[in-house]
Short mmCIF file of C-alpha atoms and ligand atoms in Angstrom, two decimals:
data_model
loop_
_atom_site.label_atom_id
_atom_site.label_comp_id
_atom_site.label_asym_id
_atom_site.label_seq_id
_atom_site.Cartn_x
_atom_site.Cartn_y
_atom_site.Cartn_z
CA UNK J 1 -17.60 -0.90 -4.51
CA UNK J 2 -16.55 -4.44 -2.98
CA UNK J 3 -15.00 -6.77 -5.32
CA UNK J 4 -14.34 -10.66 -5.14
CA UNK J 5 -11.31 -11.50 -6.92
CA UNK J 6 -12.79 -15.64 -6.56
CA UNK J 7 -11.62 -19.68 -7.07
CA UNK J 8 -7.58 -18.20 -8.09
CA UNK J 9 -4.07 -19.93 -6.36
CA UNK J 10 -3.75 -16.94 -4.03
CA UNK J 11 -0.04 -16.14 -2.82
CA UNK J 12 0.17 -13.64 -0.30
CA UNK J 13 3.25 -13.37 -0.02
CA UNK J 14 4.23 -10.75 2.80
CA UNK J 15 6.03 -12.78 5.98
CA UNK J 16 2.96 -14.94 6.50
CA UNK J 17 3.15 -16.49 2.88
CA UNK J 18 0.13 -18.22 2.53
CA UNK J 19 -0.72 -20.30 -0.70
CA UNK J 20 -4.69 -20.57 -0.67
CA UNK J 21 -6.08 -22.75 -3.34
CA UNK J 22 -9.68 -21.93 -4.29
CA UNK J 23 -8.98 -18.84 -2.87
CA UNK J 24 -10.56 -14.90 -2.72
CA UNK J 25 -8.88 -11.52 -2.24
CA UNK J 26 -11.51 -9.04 -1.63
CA UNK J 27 -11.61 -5.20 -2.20
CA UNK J 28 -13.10 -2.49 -0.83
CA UNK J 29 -12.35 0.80 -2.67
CA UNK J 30 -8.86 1.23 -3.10
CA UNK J 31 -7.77 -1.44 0.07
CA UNK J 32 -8.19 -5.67 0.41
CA UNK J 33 -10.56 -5.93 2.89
CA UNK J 34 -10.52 -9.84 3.37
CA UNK J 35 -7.80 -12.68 1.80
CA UNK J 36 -9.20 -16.39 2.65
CA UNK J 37 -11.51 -19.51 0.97
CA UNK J 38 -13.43 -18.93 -1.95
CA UNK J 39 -16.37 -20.30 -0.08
CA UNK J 40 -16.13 -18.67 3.16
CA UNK J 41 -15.63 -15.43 1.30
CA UNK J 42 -18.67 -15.41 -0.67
CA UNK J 43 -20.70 -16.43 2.67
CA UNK J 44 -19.17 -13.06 3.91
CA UNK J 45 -19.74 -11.10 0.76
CA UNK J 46 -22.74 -12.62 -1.02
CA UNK J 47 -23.31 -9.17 -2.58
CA UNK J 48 -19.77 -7.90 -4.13
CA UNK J 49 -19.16 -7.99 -7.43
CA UNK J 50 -16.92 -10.84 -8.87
CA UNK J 51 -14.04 -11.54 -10.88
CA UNK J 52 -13.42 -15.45 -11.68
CA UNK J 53 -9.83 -16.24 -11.36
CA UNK J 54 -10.03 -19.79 -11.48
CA UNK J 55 -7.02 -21.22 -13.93
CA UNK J 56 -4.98 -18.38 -12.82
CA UNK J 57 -2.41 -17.49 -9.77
CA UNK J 58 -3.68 -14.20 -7.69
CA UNK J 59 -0.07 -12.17 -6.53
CA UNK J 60 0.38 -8.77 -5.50
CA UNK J 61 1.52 -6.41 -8.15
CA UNK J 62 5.03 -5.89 -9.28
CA UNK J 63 7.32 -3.20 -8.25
CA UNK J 64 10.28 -1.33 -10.82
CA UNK J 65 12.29 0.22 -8.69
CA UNK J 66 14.26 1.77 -11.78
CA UNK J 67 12.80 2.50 -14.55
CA UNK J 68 12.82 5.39 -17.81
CA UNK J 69 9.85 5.61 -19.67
CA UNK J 70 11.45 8.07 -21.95
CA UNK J 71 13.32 5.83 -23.87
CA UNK J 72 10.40 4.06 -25.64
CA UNK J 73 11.10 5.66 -28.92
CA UNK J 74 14.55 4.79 -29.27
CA UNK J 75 13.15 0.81 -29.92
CA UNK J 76 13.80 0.00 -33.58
CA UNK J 77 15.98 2.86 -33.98
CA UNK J 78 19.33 2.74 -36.44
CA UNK J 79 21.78 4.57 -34.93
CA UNK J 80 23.78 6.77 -36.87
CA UNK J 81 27.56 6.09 -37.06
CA UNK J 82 29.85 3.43 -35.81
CA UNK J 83 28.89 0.85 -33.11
CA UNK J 84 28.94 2.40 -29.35
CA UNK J 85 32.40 0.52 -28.37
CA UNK J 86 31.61 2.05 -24.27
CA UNK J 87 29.56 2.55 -21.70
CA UNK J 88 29.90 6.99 -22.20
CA UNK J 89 29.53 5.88 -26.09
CA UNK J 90 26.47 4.47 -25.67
CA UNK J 91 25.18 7.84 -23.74
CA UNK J 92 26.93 9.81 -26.27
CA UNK J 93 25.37 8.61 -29.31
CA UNK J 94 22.43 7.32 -27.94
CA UNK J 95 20.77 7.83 -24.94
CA UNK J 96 22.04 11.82 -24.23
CA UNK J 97 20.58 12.46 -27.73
CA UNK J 98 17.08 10.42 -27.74
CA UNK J 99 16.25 12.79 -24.66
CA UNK J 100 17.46 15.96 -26.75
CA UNK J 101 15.12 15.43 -29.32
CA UNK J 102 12.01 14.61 -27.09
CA UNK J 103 9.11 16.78 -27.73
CA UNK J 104 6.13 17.32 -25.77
CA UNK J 105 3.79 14.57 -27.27
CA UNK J 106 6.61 12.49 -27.72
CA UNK J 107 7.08 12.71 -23.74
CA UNK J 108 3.23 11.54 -23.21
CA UNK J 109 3.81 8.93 -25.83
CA UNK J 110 7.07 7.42 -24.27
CA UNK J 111 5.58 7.26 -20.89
CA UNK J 112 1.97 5.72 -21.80
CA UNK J 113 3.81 2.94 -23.68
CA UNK J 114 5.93 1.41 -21.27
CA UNK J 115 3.04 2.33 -18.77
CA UNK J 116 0.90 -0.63 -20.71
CA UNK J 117 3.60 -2.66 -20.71
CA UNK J 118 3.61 -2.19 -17.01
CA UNK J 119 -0.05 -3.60 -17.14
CA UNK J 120 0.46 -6.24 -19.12
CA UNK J 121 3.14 -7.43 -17.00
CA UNK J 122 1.35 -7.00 -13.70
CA UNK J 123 4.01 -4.15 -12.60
CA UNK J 124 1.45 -1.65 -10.90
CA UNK J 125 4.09 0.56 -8.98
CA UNK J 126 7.13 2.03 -10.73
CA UNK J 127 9.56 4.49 -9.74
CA UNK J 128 10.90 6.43 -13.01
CA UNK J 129 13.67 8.49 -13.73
CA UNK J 130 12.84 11.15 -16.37
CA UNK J 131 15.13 13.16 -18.90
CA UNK J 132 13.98 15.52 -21.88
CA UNK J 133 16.61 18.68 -22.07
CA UNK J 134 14.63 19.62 -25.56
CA UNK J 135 11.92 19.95 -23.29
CA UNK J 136 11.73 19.98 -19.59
CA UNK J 137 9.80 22.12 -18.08
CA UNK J 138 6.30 20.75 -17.44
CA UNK J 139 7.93 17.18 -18.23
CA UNK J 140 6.85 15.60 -14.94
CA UNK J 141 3.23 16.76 -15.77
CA UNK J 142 2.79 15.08 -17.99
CA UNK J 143 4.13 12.01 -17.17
CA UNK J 144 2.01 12.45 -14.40
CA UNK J 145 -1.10 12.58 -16.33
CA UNK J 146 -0.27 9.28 -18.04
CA UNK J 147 0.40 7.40 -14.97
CA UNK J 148 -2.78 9.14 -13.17
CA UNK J 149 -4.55 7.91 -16.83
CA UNK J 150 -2.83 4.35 -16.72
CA UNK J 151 -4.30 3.40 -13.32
CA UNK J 152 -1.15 2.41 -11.71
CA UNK J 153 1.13 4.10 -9.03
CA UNK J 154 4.66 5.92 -9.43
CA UNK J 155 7.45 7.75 -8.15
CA UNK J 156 8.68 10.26 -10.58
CA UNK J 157 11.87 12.67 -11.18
CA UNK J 158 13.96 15.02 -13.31
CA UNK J 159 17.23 13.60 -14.34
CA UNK J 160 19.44 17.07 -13.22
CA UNK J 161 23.10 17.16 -15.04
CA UNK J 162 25.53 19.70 -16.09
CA UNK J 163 26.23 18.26 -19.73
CA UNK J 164 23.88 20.48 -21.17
CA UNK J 165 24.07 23.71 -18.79
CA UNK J 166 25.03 24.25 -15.39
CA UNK J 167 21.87 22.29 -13.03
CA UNK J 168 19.66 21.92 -15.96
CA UNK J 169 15.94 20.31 -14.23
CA UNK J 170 16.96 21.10 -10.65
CA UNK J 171 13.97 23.31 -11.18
CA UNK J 172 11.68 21.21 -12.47
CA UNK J 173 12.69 18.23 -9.90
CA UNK J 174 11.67 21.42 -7.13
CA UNK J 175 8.63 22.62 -8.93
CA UNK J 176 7.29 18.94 -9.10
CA UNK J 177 8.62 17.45 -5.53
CA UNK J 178 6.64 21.18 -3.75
CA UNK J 179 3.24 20.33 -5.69
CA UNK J 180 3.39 16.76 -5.08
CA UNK J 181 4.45 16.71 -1.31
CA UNK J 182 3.82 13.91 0.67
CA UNK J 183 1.77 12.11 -2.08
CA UNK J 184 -1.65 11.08 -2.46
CA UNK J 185 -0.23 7.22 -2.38
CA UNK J 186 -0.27 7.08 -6.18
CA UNK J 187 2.43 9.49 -7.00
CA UNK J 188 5.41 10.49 -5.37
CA UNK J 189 8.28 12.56 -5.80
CA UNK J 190 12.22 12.47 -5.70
CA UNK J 191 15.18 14.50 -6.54
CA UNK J 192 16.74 13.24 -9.54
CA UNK J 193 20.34 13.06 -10.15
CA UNK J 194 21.88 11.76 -13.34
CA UNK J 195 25.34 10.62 -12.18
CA UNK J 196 28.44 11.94 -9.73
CA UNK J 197 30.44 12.06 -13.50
CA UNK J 198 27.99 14.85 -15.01
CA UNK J 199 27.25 16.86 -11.93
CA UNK J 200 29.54 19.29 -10.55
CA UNK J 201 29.44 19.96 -6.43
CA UNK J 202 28.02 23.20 -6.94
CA UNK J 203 24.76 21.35 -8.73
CA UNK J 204 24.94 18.28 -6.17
CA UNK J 205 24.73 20.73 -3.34
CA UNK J 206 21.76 22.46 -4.58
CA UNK J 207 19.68 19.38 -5.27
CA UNK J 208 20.59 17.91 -2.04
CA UNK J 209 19.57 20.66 -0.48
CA UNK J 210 16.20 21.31 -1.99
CA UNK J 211 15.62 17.38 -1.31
CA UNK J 212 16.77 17.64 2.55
CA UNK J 213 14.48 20.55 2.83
CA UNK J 214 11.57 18.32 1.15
CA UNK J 215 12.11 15.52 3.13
CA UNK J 216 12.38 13.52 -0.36
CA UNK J 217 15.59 10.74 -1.37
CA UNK J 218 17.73 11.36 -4.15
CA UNK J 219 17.38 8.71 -7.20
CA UNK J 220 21.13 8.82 -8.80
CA UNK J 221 23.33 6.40 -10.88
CA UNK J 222 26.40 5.10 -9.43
CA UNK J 223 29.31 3.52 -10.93
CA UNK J 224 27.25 1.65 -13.71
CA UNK J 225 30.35 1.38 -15.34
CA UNK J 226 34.12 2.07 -14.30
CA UNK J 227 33.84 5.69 -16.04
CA UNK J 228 32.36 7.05 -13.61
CA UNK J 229 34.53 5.62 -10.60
CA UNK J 230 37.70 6.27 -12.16
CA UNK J 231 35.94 10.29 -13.07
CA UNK J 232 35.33 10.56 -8.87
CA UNK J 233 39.06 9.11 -8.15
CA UNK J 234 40.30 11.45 -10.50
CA UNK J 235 38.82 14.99 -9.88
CA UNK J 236 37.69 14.47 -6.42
CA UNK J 237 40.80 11.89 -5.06
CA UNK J 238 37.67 9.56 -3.86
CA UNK J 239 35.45 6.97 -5.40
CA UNK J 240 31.92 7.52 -6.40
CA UNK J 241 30.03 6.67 -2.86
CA UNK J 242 32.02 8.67 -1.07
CA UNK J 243 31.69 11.38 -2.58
CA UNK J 244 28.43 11.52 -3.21
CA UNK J 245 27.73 10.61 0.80
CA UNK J 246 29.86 13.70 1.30
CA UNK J 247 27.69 15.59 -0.90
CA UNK J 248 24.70 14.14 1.27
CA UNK J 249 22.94 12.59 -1.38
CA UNK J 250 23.28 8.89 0.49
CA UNK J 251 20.71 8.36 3.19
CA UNK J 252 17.08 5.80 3.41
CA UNK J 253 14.88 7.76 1.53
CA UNK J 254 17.81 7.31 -1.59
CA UNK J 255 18.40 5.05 -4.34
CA UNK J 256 21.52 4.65 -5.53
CA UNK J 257 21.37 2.54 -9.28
CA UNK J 258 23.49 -0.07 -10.63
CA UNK J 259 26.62 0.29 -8.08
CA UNK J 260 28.75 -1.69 -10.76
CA UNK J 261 32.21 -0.87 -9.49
CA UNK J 262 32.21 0.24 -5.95
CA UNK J 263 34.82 -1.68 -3.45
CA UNK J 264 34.18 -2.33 0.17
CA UNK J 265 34.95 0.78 2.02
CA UNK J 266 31.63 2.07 -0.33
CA UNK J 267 29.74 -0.91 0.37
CA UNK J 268 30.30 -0.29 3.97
CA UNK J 269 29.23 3.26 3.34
CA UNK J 270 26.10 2.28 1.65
CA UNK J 271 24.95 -0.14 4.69
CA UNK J 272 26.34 2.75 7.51
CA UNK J 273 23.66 5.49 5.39
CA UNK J 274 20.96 3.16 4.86
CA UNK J 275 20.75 3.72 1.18
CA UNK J 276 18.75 1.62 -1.17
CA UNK J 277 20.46 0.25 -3.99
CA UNK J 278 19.25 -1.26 -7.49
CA UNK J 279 20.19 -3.75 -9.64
CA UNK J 280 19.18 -4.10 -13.23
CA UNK J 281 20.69 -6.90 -14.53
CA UNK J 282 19.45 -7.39 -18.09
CA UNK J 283 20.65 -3.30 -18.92
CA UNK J 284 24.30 -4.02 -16.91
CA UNK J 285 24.37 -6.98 -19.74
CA UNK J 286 23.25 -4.97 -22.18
CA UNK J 287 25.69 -1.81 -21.99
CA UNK J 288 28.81 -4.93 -20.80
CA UNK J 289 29.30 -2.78 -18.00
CA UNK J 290 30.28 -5.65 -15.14
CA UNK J 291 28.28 -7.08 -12.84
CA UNK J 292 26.96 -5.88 -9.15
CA UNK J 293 28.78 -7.28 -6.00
CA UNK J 294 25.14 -8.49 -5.51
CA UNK J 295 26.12 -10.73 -2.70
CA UNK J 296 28.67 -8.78 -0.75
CA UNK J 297 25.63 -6.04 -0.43
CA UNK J 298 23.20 -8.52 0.54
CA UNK J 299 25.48 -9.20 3.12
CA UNK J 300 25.98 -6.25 4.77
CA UNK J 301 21.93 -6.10 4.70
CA UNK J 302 21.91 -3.52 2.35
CA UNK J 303 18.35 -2.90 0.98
CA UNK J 304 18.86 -4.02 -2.86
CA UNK J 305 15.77 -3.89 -5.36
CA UNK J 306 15.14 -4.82 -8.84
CA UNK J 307 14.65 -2.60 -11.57
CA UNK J 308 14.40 -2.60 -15.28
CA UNK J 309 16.78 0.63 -16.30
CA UNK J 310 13.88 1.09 -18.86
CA UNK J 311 14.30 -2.17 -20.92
CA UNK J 312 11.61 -3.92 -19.95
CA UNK J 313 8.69 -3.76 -17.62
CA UNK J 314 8.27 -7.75 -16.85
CA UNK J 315 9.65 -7.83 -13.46
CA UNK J 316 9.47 -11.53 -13.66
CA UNK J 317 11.87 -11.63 -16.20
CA UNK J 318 14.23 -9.13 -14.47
CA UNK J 319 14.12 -11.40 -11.45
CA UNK J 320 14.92 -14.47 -13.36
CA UNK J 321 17.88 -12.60 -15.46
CA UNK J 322 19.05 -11.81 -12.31
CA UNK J 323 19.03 -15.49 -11.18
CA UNK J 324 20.69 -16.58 -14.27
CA UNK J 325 23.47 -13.61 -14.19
CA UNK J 326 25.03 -14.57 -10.28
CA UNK J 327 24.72 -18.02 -10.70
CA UNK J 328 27.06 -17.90 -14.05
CA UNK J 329 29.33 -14.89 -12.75
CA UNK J 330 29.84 -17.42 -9.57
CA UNK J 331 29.99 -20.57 -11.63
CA UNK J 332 28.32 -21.66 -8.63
CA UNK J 333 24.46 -23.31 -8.64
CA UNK J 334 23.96 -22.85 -5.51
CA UNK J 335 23.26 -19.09 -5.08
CA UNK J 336 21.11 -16.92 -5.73
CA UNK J 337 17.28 -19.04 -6.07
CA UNK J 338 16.76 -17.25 -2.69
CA UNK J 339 18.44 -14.14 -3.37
CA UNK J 340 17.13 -13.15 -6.64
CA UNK J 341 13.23 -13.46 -6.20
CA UNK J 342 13.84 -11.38 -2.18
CA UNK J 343 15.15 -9.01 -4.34
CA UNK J 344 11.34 -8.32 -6.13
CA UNK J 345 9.45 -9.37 -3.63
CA UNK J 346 10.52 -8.40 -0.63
CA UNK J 347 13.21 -5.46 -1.21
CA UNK J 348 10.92 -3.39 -3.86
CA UNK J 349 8.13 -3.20 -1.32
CA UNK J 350 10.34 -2.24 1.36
CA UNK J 351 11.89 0.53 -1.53
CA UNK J 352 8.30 1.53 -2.43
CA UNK J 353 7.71 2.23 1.40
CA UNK J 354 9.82 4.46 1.85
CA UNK J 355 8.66 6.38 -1.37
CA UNK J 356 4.83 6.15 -1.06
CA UNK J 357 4.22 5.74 3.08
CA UNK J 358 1.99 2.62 2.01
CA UNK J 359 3.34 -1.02 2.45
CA UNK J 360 2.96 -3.25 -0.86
CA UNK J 361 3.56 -6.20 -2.09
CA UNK J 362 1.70 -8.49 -0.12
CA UNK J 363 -2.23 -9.98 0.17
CA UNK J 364 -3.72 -9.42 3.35
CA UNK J 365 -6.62 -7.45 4.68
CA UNK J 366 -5.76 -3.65 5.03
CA UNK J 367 -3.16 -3.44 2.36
CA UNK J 368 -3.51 -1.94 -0.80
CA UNK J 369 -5.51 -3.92 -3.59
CA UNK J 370 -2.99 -4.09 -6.59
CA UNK J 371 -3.11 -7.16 -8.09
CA UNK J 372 -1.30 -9.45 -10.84
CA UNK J 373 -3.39 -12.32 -12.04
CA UNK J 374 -1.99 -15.09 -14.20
CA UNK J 375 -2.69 -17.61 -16.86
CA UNK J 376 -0.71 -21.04 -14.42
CA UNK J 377 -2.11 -24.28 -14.17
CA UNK J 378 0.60 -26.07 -12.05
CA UNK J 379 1.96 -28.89 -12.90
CA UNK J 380 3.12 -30.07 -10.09
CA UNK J 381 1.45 -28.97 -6.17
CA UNK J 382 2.13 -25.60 -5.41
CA UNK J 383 2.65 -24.76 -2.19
CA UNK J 384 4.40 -22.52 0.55
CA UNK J 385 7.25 -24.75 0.54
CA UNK J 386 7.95 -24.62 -3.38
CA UNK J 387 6.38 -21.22 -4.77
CA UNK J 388 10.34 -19.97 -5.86
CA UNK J 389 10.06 -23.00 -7.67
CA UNK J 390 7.03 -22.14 -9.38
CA UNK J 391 7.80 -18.59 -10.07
CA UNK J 392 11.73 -19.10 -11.39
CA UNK J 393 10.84 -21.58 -14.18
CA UNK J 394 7.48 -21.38 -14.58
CA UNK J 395 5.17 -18.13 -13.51
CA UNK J 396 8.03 -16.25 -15.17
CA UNK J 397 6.97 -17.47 -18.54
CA UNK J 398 3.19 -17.14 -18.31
CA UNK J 399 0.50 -14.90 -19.20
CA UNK J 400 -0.97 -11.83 -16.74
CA UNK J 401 -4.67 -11.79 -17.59
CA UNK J 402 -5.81 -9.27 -15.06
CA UNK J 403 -3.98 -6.63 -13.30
CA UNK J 404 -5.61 -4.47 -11.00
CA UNK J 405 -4.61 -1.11 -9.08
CA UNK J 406 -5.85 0.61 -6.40
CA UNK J 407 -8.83 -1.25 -6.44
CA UNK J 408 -9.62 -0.49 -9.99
CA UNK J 409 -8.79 -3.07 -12.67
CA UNK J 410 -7.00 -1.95 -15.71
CA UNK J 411 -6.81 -5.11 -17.92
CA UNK J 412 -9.39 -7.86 -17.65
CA UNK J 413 -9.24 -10.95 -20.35
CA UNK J 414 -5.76 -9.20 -21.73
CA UNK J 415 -7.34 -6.33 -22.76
CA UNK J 416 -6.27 -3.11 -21.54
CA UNK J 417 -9.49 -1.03 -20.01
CA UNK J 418 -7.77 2.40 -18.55
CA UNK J 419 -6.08 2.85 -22.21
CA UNK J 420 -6.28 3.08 -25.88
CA UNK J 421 -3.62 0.73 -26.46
CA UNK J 422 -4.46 0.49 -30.21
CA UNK J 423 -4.74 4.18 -30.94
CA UNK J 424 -1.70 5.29 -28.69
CA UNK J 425 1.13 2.59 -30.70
CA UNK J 426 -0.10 4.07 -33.65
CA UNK J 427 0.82 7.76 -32.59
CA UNK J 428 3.79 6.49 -31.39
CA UNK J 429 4.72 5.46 -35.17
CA UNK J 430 3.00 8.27 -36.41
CA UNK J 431 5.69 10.33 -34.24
CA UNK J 432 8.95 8.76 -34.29
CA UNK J 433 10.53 8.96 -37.31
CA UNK J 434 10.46 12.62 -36.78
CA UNK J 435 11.69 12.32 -33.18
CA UNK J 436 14.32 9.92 -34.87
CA UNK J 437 15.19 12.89 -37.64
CA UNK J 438 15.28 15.25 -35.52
CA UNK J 439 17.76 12.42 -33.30
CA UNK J 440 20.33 12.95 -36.40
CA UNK J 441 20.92 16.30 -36.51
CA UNK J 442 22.00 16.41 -33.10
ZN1 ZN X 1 18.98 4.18 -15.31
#
């Protein structure tokens, strides 16, 4: 089936950022076959089916490159006992006992929520990190199934730590990396790795080695907050990114999250392995943890994405909270109107590539068709020259109408066409109070 996708603002993006007014992005199956004028297009191909994007900006989909769908159900949620005064508090009493009391339709649940918020908010690639001790086997299934259902495309693992028993999911991370392999494109695989403070060698070892043997990365949380620098220093007489390079979990193919309180020596580390980091500001604000050396990584050309650290799935507003954070931790308006948006758009494709073998993120013939198309009449001319412009202060704040996928379009007009967005938030409520009760006896 070839679709015209006619008369939008189409951004390219990509290194050849081209800004095409009356503009078409067509699709073939799941590729864009074509990216020019609206007119010239439909001389080309007078017999696709269209789409009318006119009023709206045409952009490649949005990339998470950190997300947990599991936490859905903890939205709303009173939690028992005193205010969390720490970051290991706020794991403690929250987020180590919301994945305790996950069941198996509460898993589905969790992961088809955020997964139309991903749609809503033109994200169409995600790569999640998964935990549900109450219930873990299988887990990745059937997240799986949702994002297969959902339309769009993601990278999925088992969060493995020793705070419940020795290596609990390093089987299920190796049951799910074997069957999914090198990927079909839409779902990939990774070893997952809570955090150098709740995994003992012995556990790091095996997981790096079942992930060396699979070719895969490992997707691991690094000194988010000074815990879990000060836990390294202390047991292992080394900070965090040392030892876990030791360990062999650093490398391209790896992400390493937050990277809060590393010093130079690590930074160097991280550039000399080639490892991905990524930076979620809004959840570093959130838990008060301190904010990433974003610059001083940038600067050693350290690959550095944006992710959401599962409290969000607007990557637009990630980028802009990201904007907002360095410029006011700097006191300095100069920085970071570059910095921030390279960060989505250019550094979460280049993530996703190494995850999925398929190059994102940009409009042009041959690449994939995933699609974000917004509500944006500009008020001003838009052009090459002043898209950042555009998409800081004001693309951030509009509407996606259409988001498409592979080729396949999952919400046209706002409405939501691969899911049953009514029926599944009603579940959801249906469900949570007894995933909450079941929360408080823990
Ligand atoms: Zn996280």
């Amino acid at each position: 089936m070839t679709t015209r996708f006619e008369n939008g603002i189409v951004v390219t993006l990509g290194p050849n950022n081209q800004v095409i007014w009356n503009g078409s992005v067509v699709a073939e199956g799941e590729n864009i076959i074509a990216v020019g004028s609206a007119s010239e297009l439909q001389k080309r191909f007078p017999d696709a089916e269209t789409l009318d994007c006119s009023g709206k900006v045409v952009l490649p989909g949005f990339i998470c490159t950190h997300h947990h769908f599991y936490s859905t159900m903890a939205r709303g949620m009173a939690i028992p006992g005193e205010p969390a005064s720490n970051f290991v508090e706020i794991l403690e009493r929250l987020w180590w006992k919301v994945d305790r009391a996950l069941d198996e339709e509460d898993i589905t649940l969790s992961a088809q929520i955020p997964l139309i918020e991903c749609i809503r908010n033109g994200t169409t690639t995600v790569i999640d990190h998964h935990a549900s001790p109450g219930m873990r086997d299988g887990s990745l299934d059937l997240i799986e199934n949702a994002v297969r259902q959902a339309g769009i495309r993601a990278s999925l693992c088992y969060e493995v730590s020793d705070r419940n028993i020795m290596g609990g999911g390093v089987e299920e991370n190796e049951r799910f990396i074997k069957k999914i392999g090198k990927g079909d494109g839409q779902i990939a695989a990774m070893m997952g790795l809570h955090a150098s403070f709740t995994l003992s060698d012995e556990t790091l070892e095996r997981c790096v080695g079942i992930a060396d043997d699979a070719g895969v990365g490992c997707h691991v949380h690094v000194a988010e907050d000074l815990a879990d620098r000060e836990d390294s220093l202390q047991k292992y007489g080394i900070p965090t990114v040392h030892r876990l390079e030791k360990m062999g979990a650093a490398g391209p193919k790896s992400l390493f999250i937050h990277c809060v309180h590393i010093d130079d020596s690590e930074m160097d580390l991280i550039a000399a392995t080639n490892t991905s980091v990524v930076h979620n500001p809004e959840s570093n604000m959130n838990n008060a943890v301190g904010v990433t050396p974003l610059f001083q990584l940038l600067k050693r050309n350290i690959l550095v994405g944006l992710g959401t650290d599962g409290m969000a799935s607007d990557m637009l507003a990630q980028m802009r909270c990201a904007y907002l954070l360095h410029r006011l931790a700097n006191r300095d308006p100069r920085v970071a109107f570059l910095e921030a948006p390279k960060l989505l758009l250019e550094n979460n494709p280049a993530i996703a590539e190494r995850q999925f073998g398929i190059r994102l993120g940009e409009l042009a013939e041959g690449r994939p068709a995933d699609l974000a198309i917004i509500d944006y009449q500009p008020p001003t001319l838009l052009s090459e020259a002043n898209f950042l412009g555009h998409l800081i202060f004001g693309l951030v704040d509009a509407t996606v109408d259409t988001t498409v996928c592979r080729g396949k379009v999952l919400m046209q007009g706002k409405k939501i066409v691969s899911m049953d967005e009514e029926r599944i938030a009603a579940r959801s409520r249906e469900l949570a109070p007894r995933m909450w009760q079941r929360l408080s006896a823990l």
